[in-house]
Coordinates of C-alpha atoms and ligand atoms in Angstrom, one line a residue:
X14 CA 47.1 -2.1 16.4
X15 CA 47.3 -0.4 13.3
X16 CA 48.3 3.1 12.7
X17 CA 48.0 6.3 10.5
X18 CA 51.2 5.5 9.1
X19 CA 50.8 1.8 8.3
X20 CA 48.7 3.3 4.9
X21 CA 49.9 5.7 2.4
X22 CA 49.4 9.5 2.5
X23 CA 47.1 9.5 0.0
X24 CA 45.0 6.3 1.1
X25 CA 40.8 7.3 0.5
X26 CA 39.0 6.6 4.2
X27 CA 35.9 6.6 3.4
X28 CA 32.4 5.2 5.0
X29 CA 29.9 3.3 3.1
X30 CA 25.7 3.7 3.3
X31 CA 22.5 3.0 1.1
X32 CA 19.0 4.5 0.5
X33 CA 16.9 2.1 2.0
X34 CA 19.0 1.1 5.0
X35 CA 19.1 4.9 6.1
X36 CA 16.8 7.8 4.1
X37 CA 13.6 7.4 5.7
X38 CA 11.2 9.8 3.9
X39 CA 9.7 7.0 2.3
X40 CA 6.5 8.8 1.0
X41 CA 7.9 12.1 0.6
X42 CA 8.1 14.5 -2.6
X43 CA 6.8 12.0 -4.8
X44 CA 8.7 8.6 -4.0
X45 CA 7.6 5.8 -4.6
X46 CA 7.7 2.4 -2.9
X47 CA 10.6 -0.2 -3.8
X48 CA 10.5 -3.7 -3.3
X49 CA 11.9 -3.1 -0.1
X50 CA 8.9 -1.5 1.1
X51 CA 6.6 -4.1 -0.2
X52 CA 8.6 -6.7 1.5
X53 CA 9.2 -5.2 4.6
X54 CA 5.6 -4.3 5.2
X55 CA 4.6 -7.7 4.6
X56 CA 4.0 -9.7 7.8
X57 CA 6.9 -11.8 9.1
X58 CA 9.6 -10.7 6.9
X59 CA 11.4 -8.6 9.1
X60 CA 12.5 -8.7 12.5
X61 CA 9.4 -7.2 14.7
X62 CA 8.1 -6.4 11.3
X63 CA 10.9 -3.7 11.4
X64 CA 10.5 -1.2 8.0
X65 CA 12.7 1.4 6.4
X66 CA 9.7 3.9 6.4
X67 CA 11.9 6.3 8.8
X68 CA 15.4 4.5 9.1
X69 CA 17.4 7.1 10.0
X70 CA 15.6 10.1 8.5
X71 CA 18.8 10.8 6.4
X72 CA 16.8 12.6 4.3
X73 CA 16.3 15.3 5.9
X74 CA 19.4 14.9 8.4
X75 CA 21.9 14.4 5.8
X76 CA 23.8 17.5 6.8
X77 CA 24.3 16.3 10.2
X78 CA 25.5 13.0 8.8
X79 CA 28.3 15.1 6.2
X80 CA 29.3 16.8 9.1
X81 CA 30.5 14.1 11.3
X82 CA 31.9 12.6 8.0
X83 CA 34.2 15.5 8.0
X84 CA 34.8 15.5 11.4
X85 CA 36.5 12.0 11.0
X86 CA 38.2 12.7 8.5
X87 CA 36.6 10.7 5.4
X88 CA 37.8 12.0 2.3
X89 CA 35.0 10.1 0.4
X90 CA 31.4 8.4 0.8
X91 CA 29.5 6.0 -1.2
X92 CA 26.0 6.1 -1.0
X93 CA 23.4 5.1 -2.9
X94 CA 20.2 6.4 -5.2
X95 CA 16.8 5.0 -4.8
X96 CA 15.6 4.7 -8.2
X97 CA 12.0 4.8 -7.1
X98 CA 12.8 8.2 -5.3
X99 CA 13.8 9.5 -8.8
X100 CA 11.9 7.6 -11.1
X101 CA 8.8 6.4 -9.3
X102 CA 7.9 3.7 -12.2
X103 CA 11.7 2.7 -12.9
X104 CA 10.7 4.1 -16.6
X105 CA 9.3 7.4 -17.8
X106 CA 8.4 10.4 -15.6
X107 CA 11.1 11.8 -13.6
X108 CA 10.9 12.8 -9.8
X109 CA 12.5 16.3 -9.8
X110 CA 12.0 16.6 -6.0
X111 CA 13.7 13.5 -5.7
X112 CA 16.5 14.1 -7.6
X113 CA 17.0 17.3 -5.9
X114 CA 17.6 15.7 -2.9
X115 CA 20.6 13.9 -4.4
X116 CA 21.8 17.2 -5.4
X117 CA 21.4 18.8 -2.0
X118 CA 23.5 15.8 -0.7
X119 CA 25.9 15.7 -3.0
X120 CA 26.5 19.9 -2.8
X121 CA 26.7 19.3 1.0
X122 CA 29.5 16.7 0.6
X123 CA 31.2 18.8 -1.9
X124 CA 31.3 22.0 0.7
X125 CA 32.1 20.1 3.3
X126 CA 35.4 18.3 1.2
X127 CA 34.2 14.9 1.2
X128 CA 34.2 13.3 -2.5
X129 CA 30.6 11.4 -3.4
X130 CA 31.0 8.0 -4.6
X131 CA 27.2 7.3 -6.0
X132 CA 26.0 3.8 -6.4
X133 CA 23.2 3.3 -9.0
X134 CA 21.7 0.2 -7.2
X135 CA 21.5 -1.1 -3.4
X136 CA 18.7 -3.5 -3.8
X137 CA 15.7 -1.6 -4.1
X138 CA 14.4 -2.0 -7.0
X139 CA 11.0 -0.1 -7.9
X140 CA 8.3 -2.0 -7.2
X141 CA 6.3 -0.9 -10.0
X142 CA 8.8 -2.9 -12.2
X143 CA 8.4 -5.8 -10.3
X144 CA 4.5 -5.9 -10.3
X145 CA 5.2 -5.5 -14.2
X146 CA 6.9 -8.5 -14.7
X147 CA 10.1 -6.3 -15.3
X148 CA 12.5 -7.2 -12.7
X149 CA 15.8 -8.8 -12.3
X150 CA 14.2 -12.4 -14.1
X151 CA 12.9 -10.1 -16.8
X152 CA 15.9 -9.0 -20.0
X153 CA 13.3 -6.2 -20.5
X154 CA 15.1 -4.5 -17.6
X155 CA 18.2 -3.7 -19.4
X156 CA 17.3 -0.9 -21.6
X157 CA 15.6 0.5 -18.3
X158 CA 18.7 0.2 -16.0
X159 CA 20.6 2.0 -18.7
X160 CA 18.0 5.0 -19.3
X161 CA 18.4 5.4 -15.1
X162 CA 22.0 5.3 -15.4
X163 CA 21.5 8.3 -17.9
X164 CA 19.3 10.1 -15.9
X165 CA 21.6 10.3 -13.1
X166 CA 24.9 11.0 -15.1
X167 CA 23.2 13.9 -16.5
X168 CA 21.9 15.3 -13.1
X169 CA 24.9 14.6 -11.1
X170 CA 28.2 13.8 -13.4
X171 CA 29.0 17.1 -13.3
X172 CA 29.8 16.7 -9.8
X173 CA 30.1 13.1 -8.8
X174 CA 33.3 11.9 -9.8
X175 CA 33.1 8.1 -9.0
X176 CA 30.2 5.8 -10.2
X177 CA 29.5 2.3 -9.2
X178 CA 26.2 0.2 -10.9
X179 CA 25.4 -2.7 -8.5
X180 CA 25.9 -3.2 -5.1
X181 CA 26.6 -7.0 -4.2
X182 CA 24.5 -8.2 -7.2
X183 CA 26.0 -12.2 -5.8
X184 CA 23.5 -11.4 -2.6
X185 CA 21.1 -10.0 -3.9
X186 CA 20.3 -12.5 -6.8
X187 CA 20.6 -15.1 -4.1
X188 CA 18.8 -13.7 -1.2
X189 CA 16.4 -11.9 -3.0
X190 CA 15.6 -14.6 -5.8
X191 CA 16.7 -18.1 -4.5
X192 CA 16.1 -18.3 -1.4
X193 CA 13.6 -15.6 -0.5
X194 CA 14.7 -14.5 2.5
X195 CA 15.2 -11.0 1.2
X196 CA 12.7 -8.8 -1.3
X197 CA 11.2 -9.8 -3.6
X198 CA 10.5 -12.7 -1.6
X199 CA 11.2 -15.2 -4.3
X200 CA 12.6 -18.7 -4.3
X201 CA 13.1 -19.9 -7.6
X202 CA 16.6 -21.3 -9.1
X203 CA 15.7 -20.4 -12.6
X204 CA 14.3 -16.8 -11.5
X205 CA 18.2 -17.0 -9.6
X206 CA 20.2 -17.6 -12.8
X207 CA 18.1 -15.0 -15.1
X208 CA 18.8 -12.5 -12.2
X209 CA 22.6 -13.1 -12.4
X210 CA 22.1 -12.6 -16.4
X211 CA 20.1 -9.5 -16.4
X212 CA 22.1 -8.1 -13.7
X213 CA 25.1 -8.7 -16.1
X214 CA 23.6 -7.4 -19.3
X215 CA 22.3 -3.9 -17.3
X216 CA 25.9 -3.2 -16.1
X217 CA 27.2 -3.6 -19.1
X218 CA 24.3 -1.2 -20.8
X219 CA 24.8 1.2 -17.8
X220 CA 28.0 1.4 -18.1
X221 CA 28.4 2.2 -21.4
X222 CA 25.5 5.0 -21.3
X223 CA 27.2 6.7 -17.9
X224 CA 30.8 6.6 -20.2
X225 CA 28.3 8.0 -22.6
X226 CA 27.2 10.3 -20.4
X227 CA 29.8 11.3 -18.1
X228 CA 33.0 13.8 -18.4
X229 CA 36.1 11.9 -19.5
X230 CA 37.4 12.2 -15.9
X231 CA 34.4 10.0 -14.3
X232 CA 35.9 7.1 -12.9
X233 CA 33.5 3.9 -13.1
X234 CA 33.3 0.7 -11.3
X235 CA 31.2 -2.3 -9.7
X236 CA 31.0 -3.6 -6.0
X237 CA 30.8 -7.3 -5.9
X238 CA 31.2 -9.0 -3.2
X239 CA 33.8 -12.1 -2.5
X240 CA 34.1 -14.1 0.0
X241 CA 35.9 -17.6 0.5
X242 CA 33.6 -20.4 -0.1
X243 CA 34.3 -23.0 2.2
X244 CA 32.4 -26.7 2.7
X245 CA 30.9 -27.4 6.0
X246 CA 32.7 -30.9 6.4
X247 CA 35.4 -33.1 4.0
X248 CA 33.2 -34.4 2.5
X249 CA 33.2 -34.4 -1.8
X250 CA 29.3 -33.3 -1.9
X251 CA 30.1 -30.4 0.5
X252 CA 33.3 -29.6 -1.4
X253 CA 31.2 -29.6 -4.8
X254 CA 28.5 -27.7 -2.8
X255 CA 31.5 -24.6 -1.8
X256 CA 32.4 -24.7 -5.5
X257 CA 28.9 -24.0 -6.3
X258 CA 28.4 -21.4 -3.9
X259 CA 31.6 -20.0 -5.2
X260 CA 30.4 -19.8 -8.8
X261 CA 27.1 -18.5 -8.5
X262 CA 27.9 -16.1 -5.4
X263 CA 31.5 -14.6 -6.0
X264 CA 32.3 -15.6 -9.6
X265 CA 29.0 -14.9 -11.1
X266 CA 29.5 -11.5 -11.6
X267 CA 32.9 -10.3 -11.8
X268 CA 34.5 -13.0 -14.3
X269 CA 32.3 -11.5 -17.0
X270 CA 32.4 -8.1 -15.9
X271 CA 35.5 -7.5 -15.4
X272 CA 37.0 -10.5 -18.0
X273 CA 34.6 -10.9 -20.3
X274 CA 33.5 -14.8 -19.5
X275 CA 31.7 -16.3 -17.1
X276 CA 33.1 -19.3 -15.3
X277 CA 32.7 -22.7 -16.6
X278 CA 30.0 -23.8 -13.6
X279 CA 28.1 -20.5 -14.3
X280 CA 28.4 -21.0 -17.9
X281 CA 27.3 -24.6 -18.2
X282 CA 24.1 -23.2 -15.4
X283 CA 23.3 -20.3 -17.4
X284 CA 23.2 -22.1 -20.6
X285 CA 21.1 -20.9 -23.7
X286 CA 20.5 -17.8 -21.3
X287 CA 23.9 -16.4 -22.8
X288 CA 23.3 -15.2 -26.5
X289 CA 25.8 -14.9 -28.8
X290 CA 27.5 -11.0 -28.2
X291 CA 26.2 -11.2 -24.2
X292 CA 29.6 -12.0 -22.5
X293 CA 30.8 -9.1 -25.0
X294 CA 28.2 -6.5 -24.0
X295 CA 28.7 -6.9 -20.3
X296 CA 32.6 -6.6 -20.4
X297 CA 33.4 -2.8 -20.9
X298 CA 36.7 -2.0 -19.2
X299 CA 36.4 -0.7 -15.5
X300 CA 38.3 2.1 -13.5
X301 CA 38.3 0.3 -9.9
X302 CA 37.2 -2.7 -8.5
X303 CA 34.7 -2.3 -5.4
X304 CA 35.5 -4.8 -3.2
X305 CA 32.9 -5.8 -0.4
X306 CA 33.7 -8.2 2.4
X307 CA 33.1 -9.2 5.8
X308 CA 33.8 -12.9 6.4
X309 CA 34.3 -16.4 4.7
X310 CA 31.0 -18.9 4.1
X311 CA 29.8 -21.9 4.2
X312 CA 28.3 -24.4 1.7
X313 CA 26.7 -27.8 2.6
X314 CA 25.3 -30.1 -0.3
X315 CA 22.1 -29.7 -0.8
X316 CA 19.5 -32.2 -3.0
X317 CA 17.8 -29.7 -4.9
X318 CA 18.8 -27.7 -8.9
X319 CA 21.1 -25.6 -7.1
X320 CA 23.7 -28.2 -5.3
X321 CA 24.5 -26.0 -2.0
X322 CA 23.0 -24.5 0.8
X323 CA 24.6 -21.7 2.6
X324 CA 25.5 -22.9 6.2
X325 CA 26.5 -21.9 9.6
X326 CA 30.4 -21.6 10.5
X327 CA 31.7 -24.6 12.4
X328 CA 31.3 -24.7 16.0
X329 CA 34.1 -23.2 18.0
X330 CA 35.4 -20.2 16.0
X331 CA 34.8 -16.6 16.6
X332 CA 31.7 -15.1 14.9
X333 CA 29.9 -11.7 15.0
X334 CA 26.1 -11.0 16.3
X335 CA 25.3 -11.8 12.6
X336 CA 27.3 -15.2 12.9
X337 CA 29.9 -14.4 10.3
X338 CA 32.9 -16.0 10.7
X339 CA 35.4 -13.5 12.1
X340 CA 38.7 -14.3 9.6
X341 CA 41.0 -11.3 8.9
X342 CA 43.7 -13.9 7.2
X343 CA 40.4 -14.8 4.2
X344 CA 40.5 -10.8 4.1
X345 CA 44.0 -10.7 3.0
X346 CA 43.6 -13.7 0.8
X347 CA 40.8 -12.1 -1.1
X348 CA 42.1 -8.9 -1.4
X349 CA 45.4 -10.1 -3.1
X350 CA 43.2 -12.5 -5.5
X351 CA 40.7 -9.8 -6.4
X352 CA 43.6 -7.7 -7.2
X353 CA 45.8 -10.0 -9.5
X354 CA 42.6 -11.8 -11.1
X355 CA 40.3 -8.7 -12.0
X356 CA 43.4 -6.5 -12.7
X357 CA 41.8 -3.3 -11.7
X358 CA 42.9 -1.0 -8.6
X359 CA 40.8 -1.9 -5.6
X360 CA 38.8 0.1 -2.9
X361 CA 37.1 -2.0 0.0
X362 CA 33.9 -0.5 -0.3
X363 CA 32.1 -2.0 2.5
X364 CA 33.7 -3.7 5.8
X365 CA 32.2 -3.7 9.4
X366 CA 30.9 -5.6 12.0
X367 CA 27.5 -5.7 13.9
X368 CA 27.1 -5.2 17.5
X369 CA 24.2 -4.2 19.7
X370 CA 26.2 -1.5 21.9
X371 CA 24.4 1.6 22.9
X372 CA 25.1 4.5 25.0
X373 CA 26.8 4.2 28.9
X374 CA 26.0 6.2 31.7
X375 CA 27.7 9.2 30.3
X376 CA 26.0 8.8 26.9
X377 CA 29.1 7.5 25.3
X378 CA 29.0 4.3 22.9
X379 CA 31.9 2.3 23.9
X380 CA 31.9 -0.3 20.8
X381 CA 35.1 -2.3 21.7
X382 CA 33.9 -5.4 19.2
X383 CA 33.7 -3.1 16.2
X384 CA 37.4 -1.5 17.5
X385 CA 38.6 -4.7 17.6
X386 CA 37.5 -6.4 14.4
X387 CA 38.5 -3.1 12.1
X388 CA 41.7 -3.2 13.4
X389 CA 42.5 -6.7 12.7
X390 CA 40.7 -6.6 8.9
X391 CA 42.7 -3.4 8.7
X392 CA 45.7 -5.5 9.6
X393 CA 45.2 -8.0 7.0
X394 CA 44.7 -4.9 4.3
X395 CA 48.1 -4.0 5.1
X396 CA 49.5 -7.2 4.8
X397 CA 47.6 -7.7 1.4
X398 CA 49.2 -4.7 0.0
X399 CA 52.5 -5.6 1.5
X400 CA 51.8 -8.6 -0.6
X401 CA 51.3 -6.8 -4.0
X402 CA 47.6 -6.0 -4.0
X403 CA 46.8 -2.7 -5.3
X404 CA 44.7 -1.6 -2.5
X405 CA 43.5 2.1 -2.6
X406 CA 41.0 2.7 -0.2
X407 CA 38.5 1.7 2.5
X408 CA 34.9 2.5 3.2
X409 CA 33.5 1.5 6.6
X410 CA 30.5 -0.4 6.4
X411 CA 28.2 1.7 8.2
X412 CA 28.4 5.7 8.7
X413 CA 25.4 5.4 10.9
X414 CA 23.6 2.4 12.5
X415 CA 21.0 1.4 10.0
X416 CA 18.2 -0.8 8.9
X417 CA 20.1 -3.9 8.4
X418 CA 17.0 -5.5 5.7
X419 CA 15.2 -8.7 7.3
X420 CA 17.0 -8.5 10.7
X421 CA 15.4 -4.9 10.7
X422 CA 16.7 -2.7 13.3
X423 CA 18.7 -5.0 16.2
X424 CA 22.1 -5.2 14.3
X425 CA 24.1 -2.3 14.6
X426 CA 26.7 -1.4 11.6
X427 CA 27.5 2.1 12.3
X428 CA 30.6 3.7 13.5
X429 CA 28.0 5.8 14.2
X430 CA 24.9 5.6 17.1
X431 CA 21.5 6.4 16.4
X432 CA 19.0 6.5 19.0
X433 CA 16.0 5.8 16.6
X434 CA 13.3 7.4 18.8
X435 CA 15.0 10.6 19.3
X436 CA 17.0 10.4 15.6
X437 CA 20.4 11.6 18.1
X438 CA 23.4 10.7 16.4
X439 CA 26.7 10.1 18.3
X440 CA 29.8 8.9 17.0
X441 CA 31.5 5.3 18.7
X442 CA 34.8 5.0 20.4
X443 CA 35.0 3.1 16.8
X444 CA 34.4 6.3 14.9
X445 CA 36.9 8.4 17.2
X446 CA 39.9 5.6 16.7
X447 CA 39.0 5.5 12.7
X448 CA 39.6 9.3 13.3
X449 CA 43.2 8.7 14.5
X450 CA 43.8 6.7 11.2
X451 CA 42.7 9.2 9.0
X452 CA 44.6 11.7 10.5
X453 CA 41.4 13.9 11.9
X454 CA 42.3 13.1 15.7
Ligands
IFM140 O1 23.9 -3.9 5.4 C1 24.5 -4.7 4.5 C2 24.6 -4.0 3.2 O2 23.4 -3.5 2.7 C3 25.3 -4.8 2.1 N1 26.5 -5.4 2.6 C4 26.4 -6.1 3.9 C5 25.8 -5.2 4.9 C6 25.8 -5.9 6.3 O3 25.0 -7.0 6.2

């Protein structure tokens, strides 16, 4: 097992959350829907038709939720903003009751000694822009992405210290815009590759209006996620399939964020898409690299534009309720390669498992999966840094149980238990043994 003194004194333990997946309030003080809500009100998108209309009422619980962050002894937590919470069209009026609520939050975390890490986007995107024709496939987006990034440096830069733009912009361009198994609902491979574009160009223009924007100190980053690609079988077509995957899903975003060119399969995909001065206007220099990651994935050739088809694991090795593969070692292989690749220090800023346990008897959540598989990923984060990797942090992926998108409610993230009919929050044997790590217990 790991222990308190396996990490560095000054190690950041932090937990990880987003808007959709736990505020709740989804009508309230004058926000609007994303295309989250569209999607998960539409029939047979979501497990049981599962929405985030209530989640886990964060919005008017979040002082509960800082409080047990304390208690554990988090020293920081990302969450996210829901743009259609402060700007109900994406563009033009501003929500002041909604962006109060991201200043009552981020007061509360501030009192209560835990540092806010704000991330500008966790996939929902306002639906308004979408019914516009300006979403992700649309480059009329950028100039909007930026103007929100402004909005929110202004309102909150003089307390938020840490910024991040996108939240796993590989699965959302994929899920959401490939494959449609995630809002907006579209399946499309050239509405895919403009998404990966777009995505790129509003970083780069959000970035450079929150540098803009924000005090000198502001540290500023992006969360992609990486994960090995692997092919389902030997096989050449399966191999080009993982290399594929690979490009479009963990390359696509950070080789021309954080080095200024996209790979050459992205690149040759992407074609006349990439204007001269594009690859230049996305690269700005970054403060951290937000790392998320939970498992390696499969790619199996497919006969359609894109070439790949994400796949199950093989049979026979250990997988979570989600079916990831359970593989600490591609943890520690990923966090060395982020590390010397990108060049920037790295925080894990999501890691977890699902699990469906709930409370015993005595009203205790006894989560012995979740236990098990933190200790081992933590494992191969100390390895990694023992390695070289400049690994400064991790945020657990979830604070609370939350609405995990089209599998709605029956996955459970959280180090954190939430009864959703009574909104009671109690804290896992997992949250209790983070506790030890962090010093707190
Ligand atoms: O719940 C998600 C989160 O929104 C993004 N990263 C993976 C988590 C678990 O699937």
């Amino acid at each position: 097992m790991v222990t308190k003194t396996d990490f560095p004194a000054d190690f950041l333990w932090g937990a990880s959350t987003a808007s959709y997946q736990i505020e709740g309030a989804h009508d309230v003080d004058g926000r609007a829907p994303s295309i989250w809500d569209m999607f998960s009100h539409t029939p047979g998108k979501t497990l049981n038709g599962e929405t985030g209309d209530i989640a886990c009422d964060h919005y008017h619980r979040y002082s509960e939720d800082v409080a047990l962050m304390k208690k554990a002894g988090l020293g920081a937590y990302r969450f996210s903003i829901s743009w259609s919470r402060v700007m109900p069209e994406g563009r033009g009026a501003v929500n002041e009751a909604g962006l109060d609520f991201y200043d009552r939050l981020v007061d509360e975390l501030l009192a209560n000694g835990v540092a806010p890490w704000a991330c500008l986007y966790h996939w929902d995107l306002p639906l308004a822009l979408h019914n516009s024709g300006l979403g992700w496939p649309s480059r009329d987006i950028v100039p909007l992405f930026a103007d929100y990034a402004g909005l929110m440096a202004k309102r909150l830069g003089d307390r938020v210290g840490h910024w991040a733009t996108f939240n796993e912009p590989g699965v959302f361009a994929y899920l959401g815009y490939a494959v449609g198994i995630h809002a907006p609902g579209i399946r499309d491979y050239n509405a895919w590759l403009d998404t990966i574009h777009n995505v790129n160009l509003s970083h780069g223009a959000a970035v450079r209006r929150l540098r803009a924007d924000l005090p000198a100190t502001a540290r500023i980053g992006a969360v992609p996620n990486v994960q090995p690609s692997l092919p389902a079988s030997g096989s050449e077509a399966d191999k080009r399939a993982a290399a594929l995957l690979d490009a479009g899903w963990n390359r696509g975003f950070p080789e021309p964020v954080y080095l200024g060119r996209y790979d050459p399969i992205m690149r040759e995909q992407l074609g006349d898409r990439i204007r001269p001065g594009d690859e230049e206007a996305i690269h700005t220099k970054l403060d951290f690299f937000g790392l998320n990651h939970y498992s390696p994935m499969y790619a199996k050739a497919s006969g359609d534009d894109f070439g790949f088809r994400m796949t199950d694991p093989p049979e026979g090795v250990e997988t979570t309720l989600m079916g990831w593969h359970v593989l600490p070692s591609g943890f520690r292989d990923t966090l060395v390669h982020v590390s010397e690749r990108y060049g920037a220090p790295v925080y894990v800023t999501e890691n977890g498992v699902a699990d469906e346990a709930g409370p015993g008897p005595d009203g205790k959540v006894d989560d012995p999966i979740r236990v098990s598989y933190l200790d081992r990923y933590l494992g191969a984060l100390v390895e990694a840094r023992t390695a070289g990797a400049d690994v400064r942090g991790y945020f657990v992926w979830s604070m609370t149980d939350n609405f995990e998108w089209a599998m709605g409610f029956k996955p459970r993230f959280g180090i954190t238990h939430i009864d959703y009919a009574t909104q009671k929050r109690t804290p896992k044997s997992s949250y209790h043994w983070l506790a030890g790590l962090t010093g707190a217990a």
